[in-house]
Each structure stands twice: as C-alpha cells, then as structure tokens.
Amino acid sequence: MNDFSELEAELKKLRPRGVSPELNARIEIGLAEEAAGRGVATAGILPKRRSFRPNWIALGLGLAAAAVFLLLARLNVDRPSGKAAGLALISPAPVTPAAKVDDSFVPAALTRIVYDTHDEGLHFTEGADQPMRRLRTHKRETVHWKNPQTGASLRVSYPTEEVTLIPISGQ
C-alpha cells in the first residue's frame, strides 16, 4: 500500500506544459471568426449507404409456388374432361372413307425483297482488257405453292446473294 501513496504523491507534483503561443493565436482567430458570424466548416452527418440484399427465403418460396402451379396446370391439361371421354365410349364417330385427294402443289407466287445493294467498285476479271463494275445484291426470295383441291399451301423463304458484273463502256 505504501508504493501507491508514493506514486500518487509524484503524480500530484506533475503539471501539464503550457500552451504554445501559436495555438493560442489560432484559437483566438477561430473564436473571433465565430463571433463575427462566419461559420467554421465542421463535419457533417452522412446518410447510410443503402445496399441491396436479396431476401432468399421469399425468392425460394416464390419459385416453389411457381413450380407447383406449373405442375398442377400441366396435370389438368393432360387429363381429358369426363364428359368428352364418356361420349367417346358411348357413341364412337362413324368412319367414312376418305375421298381421293391429289397431292399436287402448283406454284402460286414468288416474292423477291432486295435488302442491300453494294457497289464494290471496278474490278479486272480474267481475260478482260478493261475493268468491270461489280454490284453485290442481298435479297430474300419467298416461293408460295398451293394445292387447288384442298386449299393447303406451302411457303419457303431463303436468302440469296447476286453478283453482277457491268462492263464499262470506253469513251
């Protein structure tokens, strides 16, 4: 116990250092500015940054509900209705022989749509004395066939590219 009382006596003898004249001058200037009405810049309170955090439980429950809904909808689509199944068993539809049908298709229409024409300039072809202008054209052709007896139709569409060489007339 004697050791602590000696330490306390030494600590009571200690005095803090005096304030430097520079610090006193800065404090006086700051107080004078505050009294004059000029505000001193201080730290502000910044709002908390919002971050996106997904709610995994809600997302999982939503996906599970969607999966159950799709399964139930699929089961209802696959099951035939009771009335239609009963009628089919009671009175089957009469079978009639099919009439002879000619499966010939006749061309009905041809459509060409030009999408892009590009002039590639003058080119020298093999065996030619003078240059020829080359044009490249991108088109889409659609051919439509129709069966006049059944009314069935077939439509085929495909892209084409055409290169045209135009001779340059000498002047």
CSV table of C-alpha atoms in Angstrom, one decimal:
chain,number,residue,atom,x,y,z
A,1,MET,CA,0.0,0.0,0.0
A,2,ASN,CA,2.9,2.3,0.7
A,3,ASP,CA,4.0,2.0,-3.0
A,4,PHE,CA,0.8,3.5,-4.3
A,5,SER,CA,0.9,6.5,-2.0
A,6,GLU,CA,4.4,7.4,-3.1
A,7,LEU,CA,3.2,7.1,-6.8
A,8,GLU,CA,0.2,9.4,-6.1
A,9,ALA,CA,2.4,12.0,-4.5
A,10,GLU,CA,4.7,12.1,-7.5
A,11,LEU,CA,1.7,12.3,-9.9
A,12,LYS,CA,0.3,15.3,-7.9
A,13,LYS,CA,3.6,17.2,-8.3
A,14,LEU,CA,3.4,16.8,-12.1
A,15,ARG,CA,1.9,19.8,-14.0
A,16,PRO,CA,1.0,20.0,-17.7
A,17,ARG,CA,3.1,22.0,-20.2
A,18,GLY,CA,1.9,25.5,-21.1
A,19,VAL,CA,0.1,26.1,-24.4
A,20,SER,CA,2.3,27.3,-27.3
A,21,PRO,CA,1.7,30.9,-28.4
A,22,GLU,CA,0.9,29.6,-32.0
A,23,LEU,CA,-2.0,27.5,-30.7
A,24,ASN,CA,-3.3,30.4,-28.6
A,25,ALA,CA,-3.2,32.7,-31.7
A,26,ARG,CA,-5.2,30.1,-33.8
A,27,ILE,CA,-7.8,29.6,-31.1
A,28,GLU,CA,-8.2,33.4,-30.8
A,29,ILE,CA,-8.7,33.8,-34.6
A,30,GLY,CA,-11.2,30.9,-34.6
A,31,LEU,CA,-13.2,32.4,-31.8
A,32,ALA,CA,-13.1,35.8,-33.5
A,33,GLU,CA,-14.4,34.3,-36.7
A,34,GLU,CA,-17.2,32.5,-34.9
A,35,ALA,CA,-18.2,35.7,-33.1
A,36,ALA,CA,-18.2,37.7,-36.4
A,37,GLY,CA,-20.7,35.2,-37.9
A,38,ARG,CA,-18.5,33.4,-40.4
A,39,GLY,CA,-19.2,29.7,-39.8
A,40,VAL,CA,-16.3,27.3,-39.5
A,41,ALA,CA,-16.5,24.1,-41.5
A,42,THR,CA,-17.4,21.2,-39.4
A,43,ALA,CA,-18.0,17.5,-40.1
A,44,GLY,CA,-21.5,16.6,-41.4
A,45,ILE,CA,-23.6,13.6,-40.9
A,46,LEU,CA,-23.6,11.4,-44.0
A,47,PRO,CA,-26.6,9.2,-44.7
A,48,LYS,CA,-26.1,5.4,-44.5
A,49,ARG,CA,-25.3,3.8,-47.9
A,50,ARG,CA,-28.2,1.6,-49.0
A,51,SER,CA,-27.2,-1.7,-50.3
A,52,PHE,CA,-29.3,-4.3,-52.0
A,53,ARG,CA,-29.7,-7.5,-50.0
A,54,PRO,CA,-31.9,-10.1,-51.6
A,55,ASN,CA,-34.5,-11.9,-49.4
A,56,TRP,CA,-33.6,-15.5,-50.2
A,57,ILE,CA,-36.5,-17.0,-48.3
A,58,ALA,CA,-39.1,-15.0,-50.2
A,59,LEU,CA,-37.3,-15.8,-53.5
A,60,GLY,CA,-37.3,-19.5,-52.7
A,61,LEU,CA,-40.9,-19.6,-51.7
A,62,GLY,CA,-41.9,-17.7,-54.9
A,63,LEU,CA,-40.1,-20.2,-57.1
A,64,ALA,CA,-41.5,-23.2,-55.3
A,65,ALA,CA,-45.1,-21.7,-55.7
A,66,ALA,CA,-44.5,-21.2,-59.4
A,67,ALA,CA,-43.2,-24.7,-59.8
A,68,VAL,CA,-46.3,-26.2,-58.0
A,69,PHE,CA,-48.6,-24.0,-60.2
A,70,LEU,CA,-46.9,-25.2,-63.4
A,71,LEU,CA,-47.2,-28.9,-62.3
A,72,LEU,CA,-50.8,-28.6,-61.5
A,73,ALA,CA,-51.6,-26.7,-64.7
A,74,ARG,CA,-49.8,-29.4,-66.7
A,75,LEU,CA,-51.7,-32.2,-64.9
A,76,ASN,CA,-55.0,-30.5,-65.8
A,77,VAL,CA,-54.1,-30.2,-69.4
A,78,ASP,CA,-53.1,-33.8,-69.8
A,79,ARG,CA,-56.3,-35.2,-68.2
A,80,PRO,CA,-59.2,-35.4,-70.6
A,81,SER,CA,-62.5,-34.0,-69.4
A,82,GLY,CA,-65.1,-36.5,-68.0
A,83,LYS,CA,-67.9,-35.7,-70.5
A,84,ALA,CA,-65.9,-36.0,-73.6
A,85,ALA,CA,-64.4,-39.3,-72.5
A,86,GLY,CA,-67.8,-40.7,-71.7
A,87,LEU,CA,-69.3,-39.6,-75.0
A,88,ALA,CA,-66.5,-41.2,-77.0
A,89,LEU,CA,-67.0,-44.5,-75.3
A,90,ILE,CA,-70.8,-44.5,-75.7
A,91,SER,CA,-71.1,-43.4,-79.3
A,92,PRO,CA,-68.0,-43.7,-81.5
A,93,ALA,CA,-67.8,-41.4,-84.5
A,94,PRO,CA,-68.7,-43.1,-87.8
A,95,VAL,CA,-65.8,-43.9,-90.1
A,96,THR,CA,-66.2,-42.6,-93.6
A,97,PRO,CA,-63.7,-43.5,-96.4
A,98,ALA,CA,-61.6,-40.6,-97.4
A,99,ALA,CA,-62.1,-39.1,-100.8
A,100,LYS,CA,-59.2,-39.5,-103.2
A,101,VAL,CA,-57.1,-36.3,-103.0
A,102,ASP,CA,-54.5,-35.2,-105.5
A,103,ASP,CA,-51.4,-34.1,-103.5
A,104,SER,CA,-50.0,-31.8,-106.3
A,105,PHE,CA,-48.9,-28.3,-105.4
A,106,VAL,CA,-48.9,-25.6,-108.0
A,107,PRO,CA,-46.6,-22.5,-107.8
A,108,ALA,CA,-48.8,-19.6,-106.7
A,109,ALA,CA,-46.4,-16.7,-106.0
A,110,LEU,CA,-42.8,-15.6,-105.9
A,111,THR,CA,-41.7,-12.6,-103.9
A,112,ARG,CA,-38.2,-11.0,-104.0
A,113,ILE,CA,-37.2,-8.4,-101.5
A,114,VAL,CA,-33.9,-6.5,-102.0
A,115,TYR,CA,-32.3,-5.7,-98.7
A,116,ASP,CA,-29.0,-4.2,-99.7
A,117,THR,CA,-27.2,-3.3,-103.0
A,118,HIS,CA,-23.5,-2.6,-102.6
A,119,ASP,CA,-21.2,-1.2,-105.4
A,120,GLU,CA,-17.8,-2.8,-104.9
A,121,GLY,CA,-16.1,-0.6,-107.5
A,122,LEU,CA,-14.1,-1.5,-110.6
A,123,HIS,CA,-12.5,-5.0,-110.9
A,124,PHE,CA,-10.4,-6.6,-113.5
A,125,THR,CA,-11.7,-10.0,-114.5
A,126,GLU,CA,-9.5,-12.7,-116.0
A,127,GLY,CA,-9.2,-12.3,-119.8
A,128,ALA,CA,-10.8,-8.9,-120.0
A,129,ASP,CA,-9.0,-5.8,-121.3
A,130,GLN,CA,-11.0,-3.2,-119.4
A,131,PRO,CA,-12.3,-3.2,-115.8
A,132,MET,CA,-15.9,-4.1,-114.9
A,133,ARG,CA,-18.1,-2.6,-112.2
A,134,ARG,CA,-19.2,-5.2,-109.6
A,135,LEU,CA,-22.5,-4.9,-107.8
A,136,ARG,CA,-23.4,-7.2,-104.9
A,137,THR,CA,-27.2,-7.6,-104.0
A,138,HIS,CA,-28.6,-9.3,-101.0
A,139,LYS,CA,-32.2,-10.5,-101.4
A,140,ARG,CA,-34.8,-12.7,-99.8
A,141,GLU,CA,-36.9,-14.9,-102.1
A,142,THR,CA,-40.2,-16.4,-101.0
A,143,VAL,CA,-41.9,-19.1,-103.1
A,144,HIS,CA,-45.6,-19.9,-102.4
A,145,TRP,CA,-47.2,-23.2,-103.6
A,146,LYS,CA,-50.9,-24.0,-103.3
A,147,ASN,CA,-53.0,-27.2,-103.7
A,148,PRO,CA,-56.1,-26.1,-105.6
A,149,GLN,CA,-58.2,-29.1,-104.4
A,150,THR,CA,-57.5,-29.0,-100.7
A,151,GLY,CA,-56.5,-25.3,-100.2
A,152,ALA,CA,-53.3,-26.4,-98.5
A,153,SER,CA,-50.3,-24.1,-99.0
A,154,LEU,CA,-46.6,-24.2,-98.6
A,155,ARG,CA,-44.3,-21.3,-98.3
A,156,VAL,CA,-40.5,-21.4,-98.5
A,157,SER,CA,-38.3,-18.4,-97.9
A,158,TYR,CA,-34.5,-18.3,-98.3
A,159,PRO,CA,-31.8,-15.6,-98.6
A,160,THR,CA,-29.9,-15.1,-101.9
A,161,GLU,CA,-26.8,-13.1,-102.9
A,162,GLU,CA,-26.3,-12.0,-106.5
A,163,VAL,CA,-23.1,-10.6,-108.0
A,164,THR,CA,-23.5,-8.6,-111.3
A,165,LEU,CA,-20.6,-7.5,-113.5
A,166,ILE,CA,-21.3,-4.5,-115.6
A,167,PRO,CA,-18.9,-3.6,-118.5
A,168,ILE,CA,-17.6,-0.1,-118.6
A,169,SER,CA,-18.1,1.5,-122.0
A,170,GLY,CA,-14.9,3.1,-123.4
A,171,GLN,CA,-15.0,6.9,-124.1
